[in-house]
CSV table of C-alpha atoms and ligand atoms in Angstrom, one decimal:
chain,number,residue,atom,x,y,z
A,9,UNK,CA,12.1,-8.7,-11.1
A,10,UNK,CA,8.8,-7.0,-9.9
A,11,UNK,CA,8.8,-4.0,-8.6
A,12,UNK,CA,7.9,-4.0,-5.2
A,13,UNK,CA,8.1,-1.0,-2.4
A,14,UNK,CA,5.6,-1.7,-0.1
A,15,UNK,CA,4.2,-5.1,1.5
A,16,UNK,CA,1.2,-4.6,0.2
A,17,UNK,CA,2.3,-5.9,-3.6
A,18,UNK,CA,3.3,-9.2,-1.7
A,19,UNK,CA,-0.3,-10.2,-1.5
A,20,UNK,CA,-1.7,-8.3,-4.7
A,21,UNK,CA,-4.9,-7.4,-3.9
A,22,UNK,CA,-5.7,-4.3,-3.9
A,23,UNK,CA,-8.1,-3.5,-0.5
A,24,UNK,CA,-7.1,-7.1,0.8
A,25,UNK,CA,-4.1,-6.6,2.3
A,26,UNK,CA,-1.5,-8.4,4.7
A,27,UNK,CA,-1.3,-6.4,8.1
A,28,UNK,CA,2.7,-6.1,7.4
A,29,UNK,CA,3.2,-2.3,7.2
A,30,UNK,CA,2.5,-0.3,10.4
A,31,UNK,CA,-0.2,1.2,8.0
A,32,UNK,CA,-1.9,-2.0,7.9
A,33,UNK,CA,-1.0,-2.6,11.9
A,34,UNK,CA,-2.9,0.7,12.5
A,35,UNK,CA,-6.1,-0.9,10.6
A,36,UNK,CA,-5.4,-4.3,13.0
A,37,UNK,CA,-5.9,-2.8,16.1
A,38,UNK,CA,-9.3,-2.6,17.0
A,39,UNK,CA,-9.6,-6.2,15.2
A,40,UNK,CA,-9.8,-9.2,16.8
A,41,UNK,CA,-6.5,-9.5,18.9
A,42,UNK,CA,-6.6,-9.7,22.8
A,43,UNK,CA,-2.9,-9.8,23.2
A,44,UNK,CA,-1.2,-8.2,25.3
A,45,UNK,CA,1.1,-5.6,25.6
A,46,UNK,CA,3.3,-7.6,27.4
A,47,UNK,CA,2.6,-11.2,26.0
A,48,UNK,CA,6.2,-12.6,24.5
A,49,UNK,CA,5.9,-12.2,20.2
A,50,UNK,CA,3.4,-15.3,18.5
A,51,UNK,CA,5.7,-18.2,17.3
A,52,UNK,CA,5.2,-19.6,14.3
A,53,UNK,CA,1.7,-21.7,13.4
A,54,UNK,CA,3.6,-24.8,12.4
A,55,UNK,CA,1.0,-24.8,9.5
A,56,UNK,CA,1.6,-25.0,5.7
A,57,UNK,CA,1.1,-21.4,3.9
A,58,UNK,CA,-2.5,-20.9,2.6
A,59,UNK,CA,-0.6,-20.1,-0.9
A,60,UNK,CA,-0.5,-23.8,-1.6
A,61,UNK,CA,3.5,-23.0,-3.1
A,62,UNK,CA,5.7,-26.2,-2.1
A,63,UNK,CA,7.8,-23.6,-0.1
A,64,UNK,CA,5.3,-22.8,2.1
A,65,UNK,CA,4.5,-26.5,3.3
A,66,UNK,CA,5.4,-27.1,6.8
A,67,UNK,CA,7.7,-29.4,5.9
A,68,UNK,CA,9.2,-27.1,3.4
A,69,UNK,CA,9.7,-24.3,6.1
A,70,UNK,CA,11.2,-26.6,8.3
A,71,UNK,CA,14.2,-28.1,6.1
A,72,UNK,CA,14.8,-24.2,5.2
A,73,UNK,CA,15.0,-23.6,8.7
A,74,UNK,CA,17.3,-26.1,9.2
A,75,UNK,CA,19.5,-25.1,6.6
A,76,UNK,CA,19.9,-21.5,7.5
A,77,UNK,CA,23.1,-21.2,8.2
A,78,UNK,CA,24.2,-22.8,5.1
A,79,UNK,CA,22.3,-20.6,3.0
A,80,UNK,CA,23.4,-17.4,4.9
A,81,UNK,CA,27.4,-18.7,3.5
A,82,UNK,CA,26.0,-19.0,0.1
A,83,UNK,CA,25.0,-15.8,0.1
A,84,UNK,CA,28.4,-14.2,0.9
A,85,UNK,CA,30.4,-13.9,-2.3
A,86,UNK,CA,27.3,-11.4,-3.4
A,87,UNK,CA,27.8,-9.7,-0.4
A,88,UNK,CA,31.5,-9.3,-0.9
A,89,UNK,CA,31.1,-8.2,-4.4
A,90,UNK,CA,28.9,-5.2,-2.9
A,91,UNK,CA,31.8,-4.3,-0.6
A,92,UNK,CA,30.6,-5.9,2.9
A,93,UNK,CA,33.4,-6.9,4.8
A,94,UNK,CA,34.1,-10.3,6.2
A,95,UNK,CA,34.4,-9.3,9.6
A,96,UNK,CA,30.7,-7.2,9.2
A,97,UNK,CA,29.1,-10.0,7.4
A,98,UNK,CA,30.3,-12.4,10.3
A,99,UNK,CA,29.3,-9.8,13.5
A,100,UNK,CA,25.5,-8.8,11.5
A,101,UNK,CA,24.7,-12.9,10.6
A,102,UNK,CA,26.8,-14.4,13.0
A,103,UNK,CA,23.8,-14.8,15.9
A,104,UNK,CA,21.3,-14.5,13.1
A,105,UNK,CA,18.2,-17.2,13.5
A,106,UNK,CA,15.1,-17.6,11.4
A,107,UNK,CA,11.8,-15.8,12.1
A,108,UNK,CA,9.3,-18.5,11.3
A,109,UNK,CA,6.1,-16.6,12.3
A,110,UNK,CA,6.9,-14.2,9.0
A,111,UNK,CA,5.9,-17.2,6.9
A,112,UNK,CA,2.4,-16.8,8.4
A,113,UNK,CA,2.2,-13.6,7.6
A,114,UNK,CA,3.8,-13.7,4.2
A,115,UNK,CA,0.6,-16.2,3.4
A,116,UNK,CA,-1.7,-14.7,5.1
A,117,UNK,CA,-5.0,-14.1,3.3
A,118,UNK,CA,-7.3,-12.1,5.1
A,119,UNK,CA,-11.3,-13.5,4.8
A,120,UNK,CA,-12.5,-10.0,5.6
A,121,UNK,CA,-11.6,-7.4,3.1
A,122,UNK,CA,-12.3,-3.7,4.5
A,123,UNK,CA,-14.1,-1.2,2.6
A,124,UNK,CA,-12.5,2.2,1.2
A,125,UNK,CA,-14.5,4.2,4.0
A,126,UNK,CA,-13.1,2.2,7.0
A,127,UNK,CA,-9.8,2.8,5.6
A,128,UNK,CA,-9.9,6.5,5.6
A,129,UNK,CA,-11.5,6.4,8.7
A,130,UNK,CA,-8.4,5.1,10.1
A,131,UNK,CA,-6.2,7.3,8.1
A,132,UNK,CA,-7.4,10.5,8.2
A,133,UNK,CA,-8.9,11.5,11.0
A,134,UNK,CA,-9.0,14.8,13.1
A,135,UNK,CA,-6.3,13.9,15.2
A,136,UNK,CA,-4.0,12.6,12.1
A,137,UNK,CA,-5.2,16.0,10.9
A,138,UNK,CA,-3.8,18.2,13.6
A,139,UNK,CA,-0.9,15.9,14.5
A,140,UNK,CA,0.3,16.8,10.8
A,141,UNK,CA,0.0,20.3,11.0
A,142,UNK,CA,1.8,20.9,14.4
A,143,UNK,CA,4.9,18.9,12.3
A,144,UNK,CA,4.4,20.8,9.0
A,145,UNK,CA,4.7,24.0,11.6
A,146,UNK,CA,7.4,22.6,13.3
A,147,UNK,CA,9.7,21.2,11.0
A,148,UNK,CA,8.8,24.1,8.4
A,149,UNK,CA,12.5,25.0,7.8
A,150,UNK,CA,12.8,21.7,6.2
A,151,UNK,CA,9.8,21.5,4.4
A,152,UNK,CA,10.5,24.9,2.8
A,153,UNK,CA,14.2,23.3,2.1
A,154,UNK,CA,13.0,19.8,0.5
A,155,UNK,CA,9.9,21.4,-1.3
A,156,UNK,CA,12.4,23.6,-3.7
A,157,UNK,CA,15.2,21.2,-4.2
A,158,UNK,CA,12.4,18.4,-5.1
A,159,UNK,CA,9.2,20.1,-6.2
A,160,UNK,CA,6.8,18.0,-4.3
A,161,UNK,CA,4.3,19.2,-2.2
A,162,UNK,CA,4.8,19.3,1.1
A,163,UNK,CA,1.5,18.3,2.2
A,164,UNK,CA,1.8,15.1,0.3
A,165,UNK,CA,4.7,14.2,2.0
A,166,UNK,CA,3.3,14.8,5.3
A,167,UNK,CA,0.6,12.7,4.3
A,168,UNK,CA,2.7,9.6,3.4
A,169,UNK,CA,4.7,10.8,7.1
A,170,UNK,CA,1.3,9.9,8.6
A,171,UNK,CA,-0.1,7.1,6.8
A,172,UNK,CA,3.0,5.1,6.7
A,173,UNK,CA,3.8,5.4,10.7
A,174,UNK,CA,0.9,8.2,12.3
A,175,UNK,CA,4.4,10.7,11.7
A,176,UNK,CA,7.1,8.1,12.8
A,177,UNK,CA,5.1,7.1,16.3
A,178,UNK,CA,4.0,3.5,14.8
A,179,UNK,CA,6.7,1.1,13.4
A,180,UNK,CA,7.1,-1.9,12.8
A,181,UNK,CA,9.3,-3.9,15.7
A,182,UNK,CA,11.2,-6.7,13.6
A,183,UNK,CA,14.8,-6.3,13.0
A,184,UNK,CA,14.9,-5.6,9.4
A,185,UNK,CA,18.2,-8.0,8.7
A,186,UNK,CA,16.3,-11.1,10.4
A,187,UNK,CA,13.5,-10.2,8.3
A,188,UNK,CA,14.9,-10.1,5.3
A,189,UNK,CA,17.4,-12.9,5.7
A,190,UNK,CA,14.2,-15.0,6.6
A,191,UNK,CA,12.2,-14.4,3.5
A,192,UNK,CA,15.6,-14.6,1.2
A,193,UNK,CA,16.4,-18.3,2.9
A,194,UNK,CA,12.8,-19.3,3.8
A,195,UNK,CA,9.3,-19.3,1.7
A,196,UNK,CA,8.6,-18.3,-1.8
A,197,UNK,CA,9.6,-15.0,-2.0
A,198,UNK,CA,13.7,-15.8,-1.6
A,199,UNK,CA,14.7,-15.1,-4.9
A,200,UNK,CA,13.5,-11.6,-4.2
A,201,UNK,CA,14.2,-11.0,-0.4
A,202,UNK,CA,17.8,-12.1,-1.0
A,203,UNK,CA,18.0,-8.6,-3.2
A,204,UNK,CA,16.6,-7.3,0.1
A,205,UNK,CA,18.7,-8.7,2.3
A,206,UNK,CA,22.1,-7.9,1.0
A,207,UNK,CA,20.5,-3.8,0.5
A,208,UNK,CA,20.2,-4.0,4.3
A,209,UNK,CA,24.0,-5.5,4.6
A,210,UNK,CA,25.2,-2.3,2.2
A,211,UNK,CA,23.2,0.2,4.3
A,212,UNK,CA,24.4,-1.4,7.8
A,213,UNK,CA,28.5,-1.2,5.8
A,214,UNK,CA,28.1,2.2,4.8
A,215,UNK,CA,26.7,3.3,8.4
A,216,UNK,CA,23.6,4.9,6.9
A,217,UNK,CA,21.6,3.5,9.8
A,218,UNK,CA,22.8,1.9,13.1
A,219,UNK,CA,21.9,-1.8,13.6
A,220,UNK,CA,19.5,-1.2,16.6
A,221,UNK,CA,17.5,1.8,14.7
A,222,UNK,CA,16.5,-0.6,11.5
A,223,UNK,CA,13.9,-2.0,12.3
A,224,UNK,CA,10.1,-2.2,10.5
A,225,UNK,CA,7.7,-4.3,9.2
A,226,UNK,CA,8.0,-8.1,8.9
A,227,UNK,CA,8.7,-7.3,5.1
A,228,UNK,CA,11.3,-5.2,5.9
A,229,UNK,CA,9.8,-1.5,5.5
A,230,UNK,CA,11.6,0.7,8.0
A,231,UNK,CA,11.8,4.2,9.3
A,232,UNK,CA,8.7,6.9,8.9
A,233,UNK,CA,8.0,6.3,5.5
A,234,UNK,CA,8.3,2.4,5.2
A,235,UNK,CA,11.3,2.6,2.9
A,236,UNK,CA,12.3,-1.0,1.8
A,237,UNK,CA,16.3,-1.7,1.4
A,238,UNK,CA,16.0,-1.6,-1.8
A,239,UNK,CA,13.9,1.4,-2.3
A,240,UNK,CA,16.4,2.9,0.2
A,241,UNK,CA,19.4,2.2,-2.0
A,242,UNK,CA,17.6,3.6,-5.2
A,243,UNK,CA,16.3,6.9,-3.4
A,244,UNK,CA,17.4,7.2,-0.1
A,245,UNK,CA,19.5,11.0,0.1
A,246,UNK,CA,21.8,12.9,3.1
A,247,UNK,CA,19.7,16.1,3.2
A,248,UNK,CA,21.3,17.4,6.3
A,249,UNK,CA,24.6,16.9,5.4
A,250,UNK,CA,25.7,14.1,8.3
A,251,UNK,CA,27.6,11.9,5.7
A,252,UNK,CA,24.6,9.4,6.3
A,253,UNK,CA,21.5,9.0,4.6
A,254,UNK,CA,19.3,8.6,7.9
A,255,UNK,CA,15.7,7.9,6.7
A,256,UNK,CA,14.9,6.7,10.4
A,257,UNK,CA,16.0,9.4,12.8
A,258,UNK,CA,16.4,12.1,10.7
A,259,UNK,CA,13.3,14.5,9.6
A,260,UNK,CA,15.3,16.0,7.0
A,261,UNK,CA,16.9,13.1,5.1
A,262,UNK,CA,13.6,11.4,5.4
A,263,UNK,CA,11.4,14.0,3.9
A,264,UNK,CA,14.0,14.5,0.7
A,265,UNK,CA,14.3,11.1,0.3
A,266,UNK,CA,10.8,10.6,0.3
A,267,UNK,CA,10.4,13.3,-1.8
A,268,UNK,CA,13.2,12.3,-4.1
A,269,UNK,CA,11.3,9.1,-4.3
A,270,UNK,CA,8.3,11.0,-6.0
A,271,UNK,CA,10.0,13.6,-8.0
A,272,UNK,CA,11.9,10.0,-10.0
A,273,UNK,CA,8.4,8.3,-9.9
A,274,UNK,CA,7.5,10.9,-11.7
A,275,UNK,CA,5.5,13.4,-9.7
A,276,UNK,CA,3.6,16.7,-11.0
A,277,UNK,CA,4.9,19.6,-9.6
A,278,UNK,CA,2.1,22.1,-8.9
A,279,UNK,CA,-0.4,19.5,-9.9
A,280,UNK,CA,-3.2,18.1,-7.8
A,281,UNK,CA,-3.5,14.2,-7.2
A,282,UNK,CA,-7.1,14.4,-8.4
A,283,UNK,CA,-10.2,15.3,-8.0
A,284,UNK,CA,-13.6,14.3,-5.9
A,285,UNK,CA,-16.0,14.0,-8.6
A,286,UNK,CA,-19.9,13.5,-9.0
A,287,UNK,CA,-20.9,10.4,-11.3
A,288,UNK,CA,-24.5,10.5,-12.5
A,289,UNK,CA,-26.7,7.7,-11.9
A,290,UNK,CA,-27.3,7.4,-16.4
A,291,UNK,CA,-23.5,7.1,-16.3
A,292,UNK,CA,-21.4,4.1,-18.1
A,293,UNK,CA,-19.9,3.1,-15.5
A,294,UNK,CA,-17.3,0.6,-17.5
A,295,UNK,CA,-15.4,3.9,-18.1
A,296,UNK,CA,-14.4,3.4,-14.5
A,297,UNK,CA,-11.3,1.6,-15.1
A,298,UNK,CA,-7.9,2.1,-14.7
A,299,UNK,CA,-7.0,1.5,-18.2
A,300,UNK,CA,-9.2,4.8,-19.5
A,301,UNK,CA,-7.5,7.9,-19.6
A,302,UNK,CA,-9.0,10.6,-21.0
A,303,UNK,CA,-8.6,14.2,-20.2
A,304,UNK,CA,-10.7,16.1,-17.5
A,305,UNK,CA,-12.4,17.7,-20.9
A,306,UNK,CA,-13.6,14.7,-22.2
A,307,UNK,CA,-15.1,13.6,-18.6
A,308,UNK,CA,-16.8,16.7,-18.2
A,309,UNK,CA,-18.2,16.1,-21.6
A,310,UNK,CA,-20.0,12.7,-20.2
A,311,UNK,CA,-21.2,14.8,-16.8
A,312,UNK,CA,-18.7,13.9,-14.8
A,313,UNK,CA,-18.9,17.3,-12.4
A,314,UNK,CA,-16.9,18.1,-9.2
A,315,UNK,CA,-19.5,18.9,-5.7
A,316,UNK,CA,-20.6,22.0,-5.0
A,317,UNK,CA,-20.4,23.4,-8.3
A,318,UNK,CA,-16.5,23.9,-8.4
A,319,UNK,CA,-14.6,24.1,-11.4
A,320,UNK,CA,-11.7,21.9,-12.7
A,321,UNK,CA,-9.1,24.3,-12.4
A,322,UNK,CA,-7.2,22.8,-15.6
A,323,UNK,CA,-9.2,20.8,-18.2
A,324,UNK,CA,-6.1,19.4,-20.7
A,325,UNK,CA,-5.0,16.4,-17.8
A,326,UNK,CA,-5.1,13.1,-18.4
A,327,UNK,CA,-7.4,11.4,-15.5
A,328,UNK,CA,-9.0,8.0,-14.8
A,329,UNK,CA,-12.4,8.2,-13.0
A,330,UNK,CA,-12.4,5.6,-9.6
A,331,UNK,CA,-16.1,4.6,-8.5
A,332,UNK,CA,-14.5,2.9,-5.2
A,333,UNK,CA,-18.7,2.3,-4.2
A,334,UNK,CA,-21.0,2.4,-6.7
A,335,UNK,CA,-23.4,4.8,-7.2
A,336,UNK,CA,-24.2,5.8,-4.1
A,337,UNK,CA,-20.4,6.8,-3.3
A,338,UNK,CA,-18.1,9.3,-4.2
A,339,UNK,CA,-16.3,9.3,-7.8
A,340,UNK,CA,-12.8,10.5,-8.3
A,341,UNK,CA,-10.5,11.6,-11.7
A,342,UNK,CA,-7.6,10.2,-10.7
A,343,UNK,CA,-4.3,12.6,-11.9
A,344,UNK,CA,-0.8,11.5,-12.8
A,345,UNK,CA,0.1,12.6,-9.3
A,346,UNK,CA,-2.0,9.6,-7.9
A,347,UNK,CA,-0.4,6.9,-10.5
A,348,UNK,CA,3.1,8.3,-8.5
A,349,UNK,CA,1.2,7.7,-5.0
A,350,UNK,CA,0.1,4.4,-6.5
A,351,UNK,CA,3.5,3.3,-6.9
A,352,UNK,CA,4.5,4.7,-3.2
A,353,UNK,CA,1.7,2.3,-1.9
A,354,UNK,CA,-0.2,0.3,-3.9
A,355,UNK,CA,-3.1,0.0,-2.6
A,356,UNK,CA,-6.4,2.3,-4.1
A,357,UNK,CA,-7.5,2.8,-0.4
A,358,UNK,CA,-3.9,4.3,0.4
A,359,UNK,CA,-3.1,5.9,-1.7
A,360,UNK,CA,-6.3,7.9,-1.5
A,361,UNK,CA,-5.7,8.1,2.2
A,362,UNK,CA,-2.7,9.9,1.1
A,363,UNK,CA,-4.4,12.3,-1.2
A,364,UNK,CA,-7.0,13.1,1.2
A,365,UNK,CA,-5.1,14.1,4.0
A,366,UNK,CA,-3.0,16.1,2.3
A,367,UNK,CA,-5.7,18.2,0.8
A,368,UNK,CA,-6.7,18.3,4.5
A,369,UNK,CA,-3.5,19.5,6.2
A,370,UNK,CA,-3.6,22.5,3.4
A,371,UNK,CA,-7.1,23.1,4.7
A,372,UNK,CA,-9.1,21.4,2.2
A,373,UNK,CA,-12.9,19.6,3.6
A,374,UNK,CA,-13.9,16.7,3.8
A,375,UNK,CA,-15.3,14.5,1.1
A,376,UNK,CA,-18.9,16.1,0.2
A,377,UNK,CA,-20.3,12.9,-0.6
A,378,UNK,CA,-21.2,10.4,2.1
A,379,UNK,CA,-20.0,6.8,1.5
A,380,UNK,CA,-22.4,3.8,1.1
A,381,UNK,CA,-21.8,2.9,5.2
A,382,UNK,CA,-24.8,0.8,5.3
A,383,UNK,CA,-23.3,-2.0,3.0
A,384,UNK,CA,-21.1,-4.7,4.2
A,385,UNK,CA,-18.3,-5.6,1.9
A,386,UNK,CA,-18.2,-9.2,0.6
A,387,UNK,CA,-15.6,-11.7,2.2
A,388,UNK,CA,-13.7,-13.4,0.5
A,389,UNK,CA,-15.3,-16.6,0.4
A,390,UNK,CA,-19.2,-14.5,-0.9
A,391,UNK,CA,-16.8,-12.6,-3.5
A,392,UNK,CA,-16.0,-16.6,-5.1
A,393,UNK,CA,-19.5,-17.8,-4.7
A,394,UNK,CA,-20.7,-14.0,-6.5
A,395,UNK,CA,-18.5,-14.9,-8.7
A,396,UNK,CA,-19.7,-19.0,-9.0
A,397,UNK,CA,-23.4,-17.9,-8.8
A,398,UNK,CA,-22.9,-15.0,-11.9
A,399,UNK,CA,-21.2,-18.2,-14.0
A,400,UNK,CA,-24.8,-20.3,-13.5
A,401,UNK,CA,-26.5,-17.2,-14.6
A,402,UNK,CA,-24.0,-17.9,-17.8
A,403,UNK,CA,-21.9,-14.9,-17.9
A,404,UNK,CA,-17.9,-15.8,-18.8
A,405,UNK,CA,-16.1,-14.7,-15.7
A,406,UNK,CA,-13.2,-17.1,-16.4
A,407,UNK,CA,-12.3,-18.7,-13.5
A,408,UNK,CA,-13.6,-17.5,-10.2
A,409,UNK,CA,-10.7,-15.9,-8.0
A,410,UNK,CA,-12.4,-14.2,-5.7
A,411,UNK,CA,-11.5,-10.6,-7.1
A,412,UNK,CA,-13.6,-8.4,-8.5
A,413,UNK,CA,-12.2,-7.6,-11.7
A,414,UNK,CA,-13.3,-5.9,-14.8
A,415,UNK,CA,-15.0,-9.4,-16.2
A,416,UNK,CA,-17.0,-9.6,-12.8
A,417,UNK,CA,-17.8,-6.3,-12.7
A,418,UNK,CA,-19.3,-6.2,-16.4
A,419,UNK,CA,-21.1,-8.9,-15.3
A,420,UNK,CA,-22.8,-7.6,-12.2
A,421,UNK,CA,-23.8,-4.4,-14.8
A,422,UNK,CA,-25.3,-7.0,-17.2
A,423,UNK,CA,-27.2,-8.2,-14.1
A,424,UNK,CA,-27.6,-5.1,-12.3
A,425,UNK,CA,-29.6,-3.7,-15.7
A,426,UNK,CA,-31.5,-6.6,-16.4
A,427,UNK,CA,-33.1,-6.3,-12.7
A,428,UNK,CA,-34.2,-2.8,-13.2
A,429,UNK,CA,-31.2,-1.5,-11.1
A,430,UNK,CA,-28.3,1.3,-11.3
A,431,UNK,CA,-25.9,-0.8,-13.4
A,432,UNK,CA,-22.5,0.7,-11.5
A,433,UNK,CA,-21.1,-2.9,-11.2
A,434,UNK,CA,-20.5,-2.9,-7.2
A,435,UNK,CA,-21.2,-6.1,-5.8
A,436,UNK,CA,-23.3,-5.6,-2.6
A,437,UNK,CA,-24.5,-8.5,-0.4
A,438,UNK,CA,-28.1,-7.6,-2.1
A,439,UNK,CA,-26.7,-8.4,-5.5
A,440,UNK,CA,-25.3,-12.0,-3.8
A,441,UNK,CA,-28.9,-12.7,-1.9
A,442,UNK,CA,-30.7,-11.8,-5.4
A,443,UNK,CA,-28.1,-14.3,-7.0
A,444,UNK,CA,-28.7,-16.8,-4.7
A,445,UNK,CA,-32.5,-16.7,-5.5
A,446,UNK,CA,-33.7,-15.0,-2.0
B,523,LIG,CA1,22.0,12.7,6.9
């Protein structure tokens, strides 16, 4: 099975993401929508998936629909053999009915891609900022509590507190057990969700959380920190000693269990998540990869310097430099603290999100380097025909997919060099127009 905490994994792009986290609601909001508050919830488009998979046809959807109730049955003897009662599994599925507009959203494929600054523009912010430090003030007890019996930094978990939910004041508003009985009877994704779904019969058995409190995203995430049931069941700790493991009303069991999350992810105690870093313009810029470690040494070694003249304060970690924007943007070494934040959330932008506001709630600036603002980053649709154009020009991308990988990005250096510029591999609508012959 893959490993999947957070929604974002569901579409697998990393910066192209399905609004189905509060996180990714929060980024939403100033979009497009003209809803209103008080307008009833969108039904479902009636439309075939854009994932092309023979579950998601219309007429696919449908015959699942129909056959809810049939499926919910089949799924009972694996809810017995996790110790769910007859009479719960009857009162928790007995008025249960699909929610069809989640098979939009589990295929939806944004056009628009946001870049890393708009991201952490959202996320960390001087409100985000102060909000975090009144709740690091007030709920300091517990911090001081979780911090020594996990190890992990308190400012990191704060972070994720306000990411994930803006500290618990944006959720998600689907009932987690419709959700997930949805996706495990309905789409492509039932194979997994049905692992969901029965995690979110155990925790409503065991009394963990009441019925009316679990509620999240549309892929189930619920509580502050967007715990998925299964996440939940692998983490999820009583901190305050209740007898419950309350990661939705409780600060304290969901600040340890977040923490708990980390510390078994294996997080660094004492250790930074990384590092802004300055990338000079004569660098090699297909070092920037997720697959080179080397240690902060052996970067400093290629002039890879931190702003301001600062020091690394220890030299013997293993790091992997991020170029999220070219040239003209900030670099970062990327710690072993970060690969744990990685597998919190996924996604790059995130997870730096993460990183960056904790280093600001503990006082740290702002990023010294100013981010490329003036380019616009490539949709979808420009990112295949970059992609189509860079084949013509006869370099072997395999086939076009629309994401910039590290074929497509060697390419765009090859390119980039040849035309007498930076060869940093970001693909910029100038790159595209130059392709395109204009
Ligand atoms: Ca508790």
């Amino acid at each position: 099975m893959i490993a999947m905490k957070r929604c974002a994994q569901l579409v697998g792009l990393v910066g192209a993401v399905a609004l189905c986290a509060p996180a990714f609601a929060q980024l939403a909001q100033n979009a497009t929508s003209t809803v209103s508050p008080s307008a009833p919830p969108p039904e479902w488009s009636g439309e075939a998936g854009a994932s092309g998979h023979p579950l998601m046809t219309a007429e696919a959807i449908r015959a699942a629909a129909g056959n809810f109730r049939q499926c919910l049955e089949g799924l009972w003897p694996q809810a017995q053999k996790r110790h769910v009662t007859r009479a719960t599994y009857d009162a928790l599925t007995r008025d249960l009915t699909p929610d069809l507009r989640i098979m939009d959203l589990l295929d939806n494929q944004p056009e628009f891609t946001k870049s890393f600054w708009d991201y952490l523009d959202v996320l960390v912010n001087e409100d985000r900022i102060a909000r975090g430090r009144e709740m690091l003030a007030q709920h300091r007890a517990t911090f001081d509590a979780v911090e020594k019996a996990y190890g992990v930094d308190r400012h990191i978990l704060a972070a994720i507190w306000g990411v994930e939910s803006n500290y618990g004041t944006l959720g998600g508003e689907r009932p987690v057990l419709r959700s997930t009985a949805t996706l495990a009877c309905v789409g492509r994704r039932q194979p997994y969700f049905r692992e969901e779904f029965l995690s979110t019969l155990e925790i409503l058995q065991r009394g963990d959380v009441k019925p009316e409190r679990l509620i999240g995203s549309w892929a189930g995430a619920f509580g502050p920190t967007q715990f998925m049931p299964t996440t939940f069941k692998r983490f999820a700790v009583d901190f305050d000693g209740d007898g419950r493991r309350d990661v939705v009303d409780s600060v304290a069991d969901v600040m340890a269990s977040t923490a708990n999350n980390l510390k078994r992810d294996g997080w660094v105690t004492g250790a930074s998540w990384g590092y802004e870093v300055v990338v000079p313009a004569n660098f090699d810029f297909m070092l920037a990869d997720r697959a080179q470690n080397h240690t902060v040494a052996e970067w400093a070694r290629l002039g890879i310097t931190r702003p301001n003249n600062q020091r690394f304060p220890r030299t013997d970690e293993q790091a992997y430099l991020l170029i999220p924007a070219g040239v003209q943007g900030p670099g970062f070494l990327m710690l072993q603290n970060f690969r744990v934040i990685m597998k919190y959330n996924p996604a790059e932008a995130y997870a730096l999100a993460i990183g960056h506001l904790a280093d600001r709630l503990r006082g740290g600036e702002a990023f010294a380097q100013a981010w490329p603002r003036y380019e616009r980053v490539l949709s979808r649709s420009e990112r295949l025909e970059l992609q189509q154009l860079l084949a013509q020009h006869g370099y072997d991308l395999g086939e076009p997919d629309g994401q910039l990988g590290r074929k497509t990005r060697s390419a765009i250096r090859d390119y980039q060099a040849k035309n007498g510029q930076i060869p940093d591999g970001f693909a910029t609508v100038a790159i595209l127009e130059k392709l395109r012959g204009r």
